[in-house]
CSV table of C-alpha atoms and ligand atoms in Angstrom, one decimal:
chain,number,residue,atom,x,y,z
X,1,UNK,CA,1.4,3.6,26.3
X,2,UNK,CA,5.3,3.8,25.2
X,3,UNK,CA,4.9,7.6,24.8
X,4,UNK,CA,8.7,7.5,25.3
X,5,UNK,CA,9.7,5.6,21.7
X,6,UNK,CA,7.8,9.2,20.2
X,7,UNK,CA,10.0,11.8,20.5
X,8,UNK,CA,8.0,14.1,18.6
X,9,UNK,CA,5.3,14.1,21.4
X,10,UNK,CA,8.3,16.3,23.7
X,11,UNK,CA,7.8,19.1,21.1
X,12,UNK,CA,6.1,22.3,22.0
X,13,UNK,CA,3.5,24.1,19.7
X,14,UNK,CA,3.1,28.1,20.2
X,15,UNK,CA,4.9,27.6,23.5
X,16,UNK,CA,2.7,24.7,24.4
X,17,UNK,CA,3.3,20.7,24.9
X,18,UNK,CA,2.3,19.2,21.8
X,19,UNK,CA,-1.3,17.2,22.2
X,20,UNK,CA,-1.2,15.4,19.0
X,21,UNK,CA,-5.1,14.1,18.5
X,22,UNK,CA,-4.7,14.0,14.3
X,23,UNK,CA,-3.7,10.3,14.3
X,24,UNK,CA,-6.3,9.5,11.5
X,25,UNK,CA,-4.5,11.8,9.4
X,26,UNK,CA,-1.5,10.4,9.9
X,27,UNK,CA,0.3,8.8,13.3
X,28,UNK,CA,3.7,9.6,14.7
X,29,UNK,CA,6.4,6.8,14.2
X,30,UNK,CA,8.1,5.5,16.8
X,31,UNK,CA,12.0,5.3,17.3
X,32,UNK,CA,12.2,1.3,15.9
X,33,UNK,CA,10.8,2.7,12.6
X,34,UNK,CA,12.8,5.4,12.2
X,35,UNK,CA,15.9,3.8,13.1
X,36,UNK,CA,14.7,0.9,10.3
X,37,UNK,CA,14.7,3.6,8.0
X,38,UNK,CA,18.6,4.9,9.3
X,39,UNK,CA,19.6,1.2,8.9
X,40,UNK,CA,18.5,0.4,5.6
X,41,UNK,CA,20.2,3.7,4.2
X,42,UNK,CA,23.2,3.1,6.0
X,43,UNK,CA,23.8,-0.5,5.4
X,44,UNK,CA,21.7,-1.9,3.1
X,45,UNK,CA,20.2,0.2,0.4
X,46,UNK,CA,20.6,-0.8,-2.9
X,47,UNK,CA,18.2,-1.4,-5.7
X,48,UNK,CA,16.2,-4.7,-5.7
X,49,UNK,CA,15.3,-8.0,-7.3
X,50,UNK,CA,18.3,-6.9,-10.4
X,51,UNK,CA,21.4,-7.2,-8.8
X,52,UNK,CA,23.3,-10.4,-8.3
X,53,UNK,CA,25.5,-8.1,-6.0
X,54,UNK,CA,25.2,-8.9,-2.0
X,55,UNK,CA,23.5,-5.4,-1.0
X,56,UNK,CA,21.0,-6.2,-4.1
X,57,UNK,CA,19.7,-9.4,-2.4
X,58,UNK,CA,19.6,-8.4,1.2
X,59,UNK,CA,17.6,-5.5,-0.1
X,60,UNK,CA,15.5,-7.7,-1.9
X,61,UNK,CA,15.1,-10.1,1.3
X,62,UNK,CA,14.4,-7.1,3.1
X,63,UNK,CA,11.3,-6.3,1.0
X,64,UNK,CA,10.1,-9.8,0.7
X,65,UNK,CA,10.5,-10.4,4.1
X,66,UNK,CA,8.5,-7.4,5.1
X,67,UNK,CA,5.7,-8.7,2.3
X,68,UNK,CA,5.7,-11.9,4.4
X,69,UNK,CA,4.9,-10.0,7.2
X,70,UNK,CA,2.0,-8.0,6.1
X,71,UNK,CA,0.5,-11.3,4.7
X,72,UNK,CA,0.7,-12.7,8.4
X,73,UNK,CA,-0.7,-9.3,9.6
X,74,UNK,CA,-3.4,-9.5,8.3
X,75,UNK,CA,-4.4,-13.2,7.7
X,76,UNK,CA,-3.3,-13.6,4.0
X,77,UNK,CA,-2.5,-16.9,2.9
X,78,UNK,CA,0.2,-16.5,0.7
X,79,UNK,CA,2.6,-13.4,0.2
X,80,UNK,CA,2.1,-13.2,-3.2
X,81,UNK,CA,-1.1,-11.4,-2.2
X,82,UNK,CA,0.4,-8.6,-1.0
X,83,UNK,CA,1.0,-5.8,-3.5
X,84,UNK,CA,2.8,-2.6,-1.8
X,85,UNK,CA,1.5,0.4,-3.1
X,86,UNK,CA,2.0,4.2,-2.0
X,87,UNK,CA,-1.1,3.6,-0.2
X,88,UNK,CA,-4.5,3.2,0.2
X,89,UNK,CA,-5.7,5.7,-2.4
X,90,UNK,CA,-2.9,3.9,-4.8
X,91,UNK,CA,-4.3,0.9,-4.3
X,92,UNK,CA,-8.0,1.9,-4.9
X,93,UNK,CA,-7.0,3.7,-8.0
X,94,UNK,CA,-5.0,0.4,-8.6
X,95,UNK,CA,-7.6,-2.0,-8.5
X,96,UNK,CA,-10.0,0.5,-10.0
X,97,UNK,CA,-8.6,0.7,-12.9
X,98,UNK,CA,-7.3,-3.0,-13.5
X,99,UNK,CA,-10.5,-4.2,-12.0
X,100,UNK,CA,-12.3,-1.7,-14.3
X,101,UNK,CA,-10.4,-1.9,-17.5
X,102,UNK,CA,-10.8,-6.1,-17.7
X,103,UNK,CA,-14.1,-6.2,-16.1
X,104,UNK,CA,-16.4,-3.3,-16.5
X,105,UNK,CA,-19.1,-2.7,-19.5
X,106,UNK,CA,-21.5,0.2,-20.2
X,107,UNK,CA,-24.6,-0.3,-17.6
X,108,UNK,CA,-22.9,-2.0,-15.0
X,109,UNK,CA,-23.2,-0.8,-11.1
X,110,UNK,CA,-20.4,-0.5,-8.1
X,111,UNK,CA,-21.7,0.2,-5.2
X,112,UNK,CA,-19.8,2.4,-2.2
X,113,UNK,CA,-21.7,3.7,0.9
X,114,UNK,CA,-22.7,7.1,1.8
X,115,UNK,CA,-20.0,7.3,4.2
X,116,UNK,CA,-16.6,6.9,1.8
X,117,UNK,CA,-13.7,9.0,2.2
X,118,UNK,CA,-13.2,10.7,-1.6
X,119,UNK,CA,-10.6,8.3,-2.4
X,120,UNK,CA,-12.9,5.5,-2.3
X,121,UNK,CA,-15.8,7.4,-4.4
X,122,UNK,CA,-13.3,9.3,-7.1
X,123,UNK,CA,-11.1,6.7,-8.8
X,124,UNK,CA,-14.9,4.6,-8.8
X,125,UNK,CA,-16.6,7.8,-10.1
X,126,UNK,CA,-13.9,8.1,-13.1
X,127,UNK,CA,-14.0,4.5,-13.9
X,128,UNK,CA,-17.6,4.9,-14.8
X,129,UNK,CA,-17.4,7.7,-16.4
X,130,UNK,CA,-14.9,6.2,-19.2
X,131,UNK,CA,-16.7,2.8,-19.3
X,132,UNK,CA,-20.2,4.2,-19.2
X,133,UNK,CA,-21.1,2.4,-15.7
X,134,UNK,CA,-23.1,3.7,-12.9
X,135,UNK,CA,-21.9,4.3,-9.4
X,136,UNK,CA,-24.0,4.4,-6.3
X,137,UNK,CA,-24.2,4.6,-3.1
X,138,UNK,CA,-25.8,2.7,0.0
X,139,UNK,CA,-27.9,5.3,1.3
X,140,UNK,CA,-27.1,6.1,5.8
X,141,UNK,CA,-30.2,5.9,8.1
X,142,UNK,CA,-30.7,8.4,10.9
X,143,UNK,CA,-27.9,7.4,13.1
X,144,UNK,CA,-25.9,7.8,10.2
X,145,UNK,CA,-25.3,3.8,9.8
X,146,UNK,CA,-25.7,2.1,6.4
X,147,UNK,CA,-29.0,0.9,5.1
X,148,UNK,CA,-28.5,-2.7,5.0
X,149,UNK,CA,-32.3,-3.5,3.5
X,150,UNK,CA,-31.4,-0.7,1.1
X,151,UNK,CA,-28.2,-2.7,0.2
X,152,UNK,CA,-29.7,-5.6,-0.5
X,153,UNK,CA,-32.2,-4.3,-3.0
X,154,UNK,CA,-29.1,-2.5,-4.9
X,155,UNK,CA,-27.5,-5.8,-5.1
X,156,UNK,CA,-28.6,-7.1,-9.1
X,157,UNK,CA,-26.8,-8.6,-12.2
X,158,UNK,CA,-25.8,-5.1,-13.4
X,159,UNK,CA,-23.6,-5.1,-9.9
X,160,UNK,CA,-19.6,-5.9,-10.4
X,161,UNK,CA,-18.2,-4.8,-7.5
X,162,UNK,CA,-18.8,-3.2,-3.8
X,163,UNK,CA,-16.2,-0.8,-2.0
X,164,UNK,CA,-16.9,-0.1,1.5
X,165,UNK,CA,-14.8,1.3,4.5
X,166,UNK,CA,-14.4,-0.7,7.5
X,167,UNK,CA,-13.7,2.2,9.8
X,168,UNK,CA,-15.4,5.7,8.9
X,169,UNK,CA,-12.9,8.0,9.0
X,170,UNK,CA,-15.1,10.9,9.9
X,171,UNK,CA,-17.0,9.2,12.3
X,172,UNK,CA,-15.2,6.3,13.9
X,173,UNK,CA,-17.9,4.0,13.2
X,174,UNK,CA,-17.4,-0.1,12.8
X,175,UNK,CA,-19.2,-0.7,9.5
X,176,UNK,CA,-21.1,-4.6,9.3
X,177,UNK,CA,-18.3,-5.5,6.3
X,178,UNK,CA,-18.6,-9.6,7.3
X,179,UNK,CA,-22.2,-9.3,6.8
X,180,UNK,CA,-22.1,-6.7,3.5
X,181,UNK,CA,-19.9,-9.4,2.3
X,182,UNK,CA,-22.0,-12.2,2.5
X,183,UNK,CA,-24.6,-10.6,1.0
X,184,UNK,CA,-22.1,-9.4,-2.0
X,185,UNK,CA,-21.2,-12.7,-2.2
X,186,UNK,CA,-24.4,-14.9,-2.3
X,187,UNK,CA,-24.6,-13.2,-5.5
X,188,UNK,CA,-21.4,-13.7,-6.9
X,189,UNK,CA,-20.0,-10.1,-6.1
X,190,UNK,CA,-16.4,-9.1,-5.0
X,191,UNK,CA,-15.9,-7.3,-2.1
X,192,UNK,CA,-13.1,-4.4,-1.3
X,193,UNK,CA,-12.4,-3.3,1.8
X,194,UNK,CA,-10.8,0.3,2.4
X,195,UNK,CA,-8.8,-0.8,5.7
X,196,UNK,CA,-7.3,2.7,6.2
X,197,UNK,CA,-8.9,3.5,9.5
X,198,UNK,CA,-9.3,0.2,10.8
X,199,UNK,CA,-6.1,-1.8,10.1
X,200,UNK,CA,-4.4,0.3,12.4
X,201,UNK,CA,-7.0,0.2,15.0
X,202,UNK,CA,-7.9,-3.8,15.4
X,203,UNK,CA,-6.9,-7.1,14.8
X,204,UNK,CA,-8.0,-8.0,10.9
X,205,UNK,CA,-7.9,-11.6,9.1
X,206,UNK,CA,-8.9,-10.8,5.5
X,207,UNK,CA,-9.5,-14.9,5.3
X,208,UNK,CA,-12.0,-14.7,8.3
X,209,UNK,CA,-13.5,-12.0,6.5
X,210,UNK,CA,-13.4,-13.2,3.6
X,211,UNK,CA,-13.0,-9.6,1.6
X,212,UNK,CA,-11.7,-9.8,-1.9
X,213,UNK,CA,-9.8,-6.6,-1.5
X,214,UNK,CA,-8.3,-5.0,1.1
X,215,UNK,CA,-6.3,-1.2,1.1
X,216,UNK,CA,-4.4,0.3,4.0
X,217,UNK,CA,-1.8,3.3,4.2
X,218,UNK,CA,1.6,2.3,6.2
X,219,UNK,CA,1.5,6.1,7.7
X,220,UNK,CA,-1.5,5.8,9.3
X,221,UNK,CA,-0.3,2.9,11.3
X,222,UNK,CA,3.3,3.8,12.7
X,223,UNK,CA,4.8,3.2,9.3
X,224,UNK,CA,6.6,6.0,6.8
X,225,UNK,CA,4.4,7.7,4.2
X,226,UNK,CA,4.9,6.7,0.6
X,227,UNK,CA,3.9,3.0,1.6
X,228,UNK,CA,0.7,1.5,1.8
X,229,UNK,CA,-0.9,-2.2,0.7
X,230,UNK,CA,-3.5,-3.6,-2.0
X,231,UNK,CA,-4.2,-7.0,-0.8
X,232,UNK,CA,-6.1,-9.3,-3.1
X,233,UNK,CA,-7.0,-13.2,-2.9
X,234,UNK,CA,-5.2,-15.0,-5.2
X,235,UNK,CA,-7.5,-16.1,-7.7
X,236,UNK,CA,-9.0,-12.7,-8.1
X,237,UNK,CA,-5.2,-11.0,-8.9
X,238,UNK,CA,-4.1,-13.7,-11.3
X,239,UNK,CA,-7.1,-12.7,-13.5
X,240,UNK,CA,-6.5,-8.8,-13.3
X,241,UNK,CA,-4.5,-7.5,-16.2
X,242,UNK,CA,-1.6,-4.7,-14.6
X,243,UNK,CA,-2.5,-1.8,-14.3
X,244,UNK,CA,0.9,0.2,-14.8
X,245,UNK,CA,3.6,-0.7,-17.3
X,246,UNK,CA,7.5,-0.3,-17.0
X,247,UNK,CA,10.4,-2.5,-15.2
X,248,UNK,CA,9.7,-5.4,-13.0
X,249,UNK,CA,6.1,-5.8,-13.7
X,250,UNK,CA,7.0,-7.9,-17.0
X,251,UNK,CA,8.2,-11.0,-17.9
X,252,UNK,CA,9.9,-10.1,-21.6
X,253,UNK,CA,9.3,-7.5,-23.6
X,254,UNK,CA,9.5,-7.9,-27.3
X,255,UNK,CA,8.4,-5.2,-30.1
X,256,UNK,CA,5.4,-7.5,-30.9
X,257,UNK,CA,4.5,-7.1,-27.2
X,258,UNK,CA,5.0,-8.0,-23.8
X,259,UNK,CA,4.5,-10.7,-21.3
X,260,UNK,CA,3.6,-10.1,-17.6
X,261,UNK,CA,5.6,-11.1,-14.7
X,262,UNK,CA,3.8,-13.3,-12.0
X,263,UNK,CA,1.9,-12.7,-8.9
X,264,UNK,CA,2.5,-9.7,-6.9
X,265,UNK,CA,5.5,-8.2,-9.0
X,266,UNK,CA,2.7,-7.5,-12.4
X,267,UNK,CA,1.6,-5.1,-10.3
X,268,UNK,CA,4.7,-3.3,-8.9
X,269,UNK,CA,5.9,-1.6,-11.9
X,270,UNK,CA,9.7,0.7,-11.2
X,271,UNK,CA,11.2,0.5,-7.9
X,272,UNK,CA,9.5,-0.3,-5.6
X,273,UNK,CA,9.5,1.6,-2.1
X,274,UNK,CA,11.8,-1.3,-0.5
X,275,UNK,CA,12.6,1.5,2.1
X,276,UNK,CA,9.5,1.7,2.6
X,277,UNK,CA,8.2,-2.0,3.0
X,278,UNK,CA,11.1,-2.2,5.5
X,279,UNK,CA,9.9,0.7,7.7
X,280,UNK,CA,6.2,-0.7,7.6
X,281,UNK,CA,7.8,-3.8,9.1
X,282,UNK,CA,9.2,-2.4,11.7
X,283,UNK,CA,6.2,-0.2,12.5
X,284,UNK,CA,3.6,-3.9,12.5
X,285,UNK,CA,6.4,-5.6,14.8
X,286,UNK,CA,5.8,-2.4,17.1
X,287,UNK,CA,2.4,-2.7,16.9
X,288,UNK,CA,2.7,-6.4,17.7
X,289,UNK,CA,4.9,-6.1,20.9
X,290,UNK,CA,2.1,-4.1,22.4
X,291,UNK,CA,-0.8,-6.3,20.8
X,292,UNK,CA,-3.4,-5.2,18.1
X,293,UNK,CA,-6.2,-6.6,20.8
X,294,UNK,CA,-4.3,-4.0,23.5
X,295,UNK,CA,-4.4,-1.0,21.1
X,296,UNK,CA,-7.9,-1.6,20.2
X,297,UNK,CA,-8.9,-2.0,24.2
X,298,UNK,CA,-7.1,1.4,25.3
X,299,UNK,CA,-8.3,3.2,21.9
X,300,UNK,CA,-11.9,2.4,22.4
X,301,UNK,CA,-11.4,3.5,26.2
X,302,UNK,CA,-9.8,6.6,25.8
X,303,UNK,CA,-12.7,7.3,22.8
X,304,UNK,CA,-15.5,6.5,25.2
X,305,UNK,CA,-13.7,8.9,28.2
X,306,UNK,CA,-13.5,11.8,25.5
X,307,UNK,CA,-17.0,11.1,24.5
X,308,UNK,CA,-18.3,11.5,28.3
X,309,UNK,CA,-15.6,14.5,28.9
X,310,UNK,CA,-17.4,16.2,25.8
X,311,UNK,CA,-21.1,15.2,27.1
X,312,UNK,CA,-20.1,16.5,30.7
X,313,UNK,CA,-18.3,19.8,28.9
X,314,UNK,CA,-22.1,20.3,27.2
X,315,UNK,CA,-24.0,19.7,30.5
X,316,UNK,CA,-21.9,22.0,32.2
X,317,UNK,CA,-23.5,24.0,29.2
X,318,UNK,CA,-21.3,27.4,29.6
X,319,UNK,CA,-23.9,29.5,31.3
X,320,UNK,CA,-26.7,26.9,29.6
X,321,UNK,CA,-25.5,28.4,26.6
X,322,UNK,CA,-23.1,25.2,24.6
X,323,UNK,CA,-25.1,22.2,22.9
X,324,UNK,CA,-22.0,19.5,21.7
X,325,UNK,CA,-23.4,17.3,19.2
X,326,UNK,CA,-21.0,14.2,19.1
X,327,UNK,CA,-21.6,12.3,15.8
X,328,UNK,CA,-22.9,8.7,15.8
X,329,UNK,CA,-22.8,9.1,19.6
X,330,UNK,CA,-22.8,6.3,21.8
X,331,UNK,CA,-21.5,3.8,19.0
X,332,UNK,CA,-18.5,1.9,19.3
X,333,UNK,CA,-15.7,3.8,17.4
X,334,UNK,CA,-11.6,2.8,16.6
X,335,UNK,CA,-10.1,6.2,18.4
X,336,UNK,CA,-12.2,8.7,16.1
X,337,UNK,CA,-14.6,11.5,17.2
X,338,UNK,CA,-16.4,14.0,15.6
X,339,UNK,CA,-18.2,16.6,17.0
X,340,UNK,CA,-19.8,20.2,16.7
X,341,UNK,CA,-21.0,22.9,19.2
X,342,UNK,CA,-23.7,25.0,18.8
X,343,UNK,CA,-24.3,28.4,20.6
X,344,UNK,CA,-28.1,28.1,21.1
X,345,UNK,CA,-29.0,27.2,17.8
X,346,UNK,CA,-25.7,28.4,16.2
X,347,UNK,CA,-23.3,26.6,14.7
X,348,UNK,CA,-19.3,27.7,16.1
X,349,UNK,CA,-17.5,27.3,12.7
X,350,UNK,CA,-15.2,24.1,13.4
X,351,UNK,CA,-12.5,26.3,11.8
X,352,UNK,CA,-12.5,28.4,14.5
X,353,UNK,CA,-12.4,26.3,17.2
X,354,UNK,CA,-9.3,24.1,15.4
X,355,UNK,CA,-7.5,27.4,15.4
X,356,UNK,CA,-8.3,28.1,18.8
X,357,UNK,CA,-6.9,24.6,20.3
X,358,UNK,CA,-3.9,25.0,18.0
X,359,UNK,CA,-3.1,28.1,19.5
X,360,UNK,CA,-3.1,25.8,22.8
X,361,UNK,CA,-0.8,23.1,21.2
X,362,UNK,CA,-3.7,20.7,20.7
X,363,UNK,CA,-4.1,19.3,17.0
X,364,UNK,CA,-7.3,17.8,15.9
X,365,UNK,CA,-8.6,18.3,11.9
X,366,UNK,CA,-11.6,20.0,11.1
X,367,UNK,CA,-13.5,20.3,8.0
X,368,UNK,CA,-15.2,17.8,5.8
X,369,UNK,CA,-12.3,15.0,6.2
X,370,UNK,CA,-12.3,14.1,2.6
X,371,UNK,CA,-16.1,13.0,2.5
X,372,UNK,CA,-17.6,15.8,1.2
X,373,UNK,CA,-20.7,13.4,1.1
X,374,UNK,CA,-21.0,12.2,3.8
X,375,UNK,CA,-20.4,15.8,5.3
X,376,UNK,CA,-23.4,17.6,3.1
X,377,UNK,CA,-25.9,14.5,4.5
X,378,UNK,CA,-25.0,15.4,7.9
X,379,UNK,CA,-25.7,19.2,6.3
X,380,UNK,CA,-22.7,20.7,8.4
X,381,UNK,CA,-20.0,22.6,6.5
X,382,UNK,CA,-17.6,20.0,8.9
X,383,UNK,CA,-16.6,18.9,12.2
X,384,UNK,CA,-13.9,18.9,14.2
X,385,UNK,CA,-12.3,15.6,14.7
X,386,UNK,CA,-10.3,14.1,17.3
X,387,UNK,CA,-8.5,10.9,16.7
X,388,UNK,CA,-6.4,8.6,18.7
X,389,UNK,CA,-3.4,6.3,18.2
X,390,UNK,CA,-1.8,4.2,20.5
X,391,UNK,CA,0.8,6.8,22.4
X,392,UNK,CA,-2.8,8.9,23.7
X,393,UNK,CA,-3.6,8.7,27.0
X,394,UNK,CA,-6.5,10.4,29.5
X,395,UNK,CA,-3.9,13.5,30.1
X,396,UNK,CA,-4.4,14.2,26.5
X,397,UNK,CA,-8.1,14.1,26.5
X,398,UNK,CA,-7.9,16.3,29.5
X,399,UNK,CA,-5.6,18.9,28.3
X,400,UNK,CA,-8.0,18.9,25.4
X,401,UNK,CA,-11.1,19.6,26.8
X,402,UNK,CA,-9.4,22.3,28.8
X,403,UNK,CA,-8.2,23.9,25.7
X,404,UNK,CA,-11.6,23.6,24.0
X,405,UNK,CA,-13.0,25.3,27.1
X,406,UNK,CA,-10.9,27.9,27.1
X,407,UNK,CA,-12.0,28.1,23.3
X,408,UNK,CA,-15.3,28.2,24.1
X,409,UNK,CA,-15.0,30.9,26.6
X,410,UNK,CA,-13.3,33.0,23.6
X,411,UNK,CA,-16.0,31.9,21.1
X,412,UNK,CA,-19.2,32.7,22.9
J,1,LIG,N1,-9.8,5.9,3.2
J,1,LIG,C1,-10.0,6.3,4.5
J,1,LIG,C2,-11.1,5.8,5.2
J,1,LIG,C3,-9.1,7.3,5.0
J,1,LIG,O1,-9.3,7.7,6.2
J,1,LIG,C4,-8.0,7.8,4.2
J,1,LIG,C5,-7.0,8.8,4.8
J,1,LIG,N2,-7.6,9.8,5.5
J,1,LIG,C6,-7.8,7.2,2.9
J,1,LIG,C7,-8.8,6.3,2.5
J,1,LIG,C8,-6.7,7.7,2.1
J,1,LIG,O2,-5.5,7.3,2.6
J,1,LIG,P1,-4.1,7.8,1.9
J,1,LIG,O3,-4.3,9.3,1.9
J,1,LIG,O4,-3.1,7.3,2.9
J,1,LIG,O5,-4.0,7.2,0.6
């Protein structure tokens, strides 16, 4: 699928064609965002929403114009829900601490899940340290989903808010947010969703949802780095104090104090990444020529045709020898895999099989995947993870199950 517009798919690693399966990590961009990126430097760029010069407002169309389009991208009603951030850790820190400063008391609860990358447990975890609040956790069942009967008996009047992934990034794993946030919400709770895995996956209508919050990294999706989104319904963002002070994010400042600017600039505080909001725009209109319902249809294919490579690689067993444990296996997943092998009883450190396949030009992560958590429950020291974006195809897969073979063959 438009492997072409990627020119950094041509390159070779240690001698070999580049098999880029890191895409939860971070995704390639295609030549329409980079050359967004070229144009705005070289005819455009200029600081925005001060100048009354002509560069000054196309640059500040620019950015507004992309913050339209992330509002239709994901089902906002208004623009002036969209806050651009450098990401979704940002905008969970963001809202953690505006959310936290104005609404949080000693003995109150937020709940996360047991399956949270660390940047939606740590800026929670800090909050309630310095208020006195307690976080926890829905606990995972066997097949490492959430406990939804355990949810329900967390949910009390000590509970302010609930942060939950849509898309596990470790696992690949749809998470039941529509239903956590109906139960959130038959008791008056807020609900944030960390996008990050799933925006750039599927088709998502934060209305239809009906989440409070919503976070997503532009990188992750086509888009530059340094960009990313804290989306917020309207009633909820007028009430939140800023939660960073400087230029833009105030009305007039005056020794006696200051007064805040209105929605979403009180909570873009300095320059903003206008650079940035651009090149996400180019990299949703990508997105869009090829269709989020397209992506999400040859992502969940190519996952389920890894998934049976890896369960034939294991039943080939190596001599009998090779067990592959894939992770929440047989689950639908949005293009992310994670798996182990075990020699007999053995674990193969995933370390050592990452370095093997990189020595073969194929990337994939391995390690805990930033939820240490979620990691010690599935008491592993890691994975290794493969994870698709839309440029991935079956000759990819392939080419990596013949490298981890070869691995294999060096390992046992
Ligand atoms: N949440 C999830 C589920 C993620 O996968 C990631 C990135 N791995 C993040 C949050 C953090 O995103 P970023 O590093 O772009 O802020």
């Amino acid at each position: 699928m438009n492997r072409e517009d990627f020119a950094i798919l041509k390159e070779q690693v240690h001698g070999r064609n580049l098999v880029y399966l890191d895409n939860a990590a971070t995704s390639q961009k295609p030549k329409q965002v980079l050359d967004a990126i070229m144009e705005a430097y070289t005819s455009w760029n200029s600081n925005i929403h001060r100048g009354v010069h002509h560069l000054s407002q196309v640059a500040t169309m620019k950015h507004e114009e992309a913050r339209q389009k992330v509002a239709e991208f994901i089902g906002a009603q208004s623009s002036d829900e969209i806050i651009f951030t450098k990401g979704t850790t940002d905008s969970i820190n963001a809202l953690a601490f505006s959310f936290g400063e104005m609404l949080l008391k000693e003995g109150d609860e937020i709940i996360v899940s047991g399956l949270e990358h660390h940047s939606n447990i740590v800026p929670w975890q800090m909050l309630c340290e310095r208020k006195k609040a307690v976080l926890r956790h829905i606990p995972l069942r066997e097949d490492l989903s959430l406990d939804l009967e355990a949810f329900k008996g967390m949910l009390n009047e000590k509970t302010r808010l609930v942060s939950i992934a849509h898309v596990s990034n470790v696992l690949g794993t749809i998470q039941p947010v529509e239903q956590i946030i109906r139960m959130a919400h038959e008791k008056g709770i807020p609900v944030c969703i960390d996008g990050a895995q799933s925006v750039p996956h599927m088709k998502i209508d934060v209305q239809a949802m009906d989440c409070d919050f919503m976070a997503f990294s532009g990188h992750k999706m086509y888009g530059p780095t340094g960009i990313g989104v804290l989306y917020g319904k309207r009633e909820w963002l007028e009430k939140l104090p800023p939660h960073e002070g400087g230029g833009e994010m105030i009305n007039h400042v005056r020794w006696n104090g200051t007064t805040f600017n209105e929605l979403p600039y009180k909570f873009e505080a300095g320059t903003p990444n206008f650079i940035g909001s651009w090149a996400l725009k180019a990299a949703i209109d990508y997105m869009q020529s090829i269709g989020l319902e397209a992506i999400e249809k040859h992502e969940q294919e190519l996952t389920e045709y890894c998934e049976k490579q890896l369960k034939g690689l294991a039943d080939e067993g190596m001599s009998g020898l090779v067990d592959i444990h894939i992770y929440a296996e047989g689950q639908t997943k949005e293009g992310v895999i994670s798996f182990n092998v075990y020699n007999g009883k053995q674990l193969i450190h995933p370390f050592d099989i990452g370095t093997l396949l990189d020595q073969q030009g194929v990337a994939v992560r391995t390690g805990h995947h930033c939820a240490e958590p979620l990691i010690d429950e599935m008491k592993v020291p890691g994975t290794v993870r493969v994870s698709f974006g839309l440029y991935n195809d079956k000759s990819d897969v392939d080419a990596f199950i013949a490298a981890l073979k070869k691995a294999l063959s060096i390992l046992i």
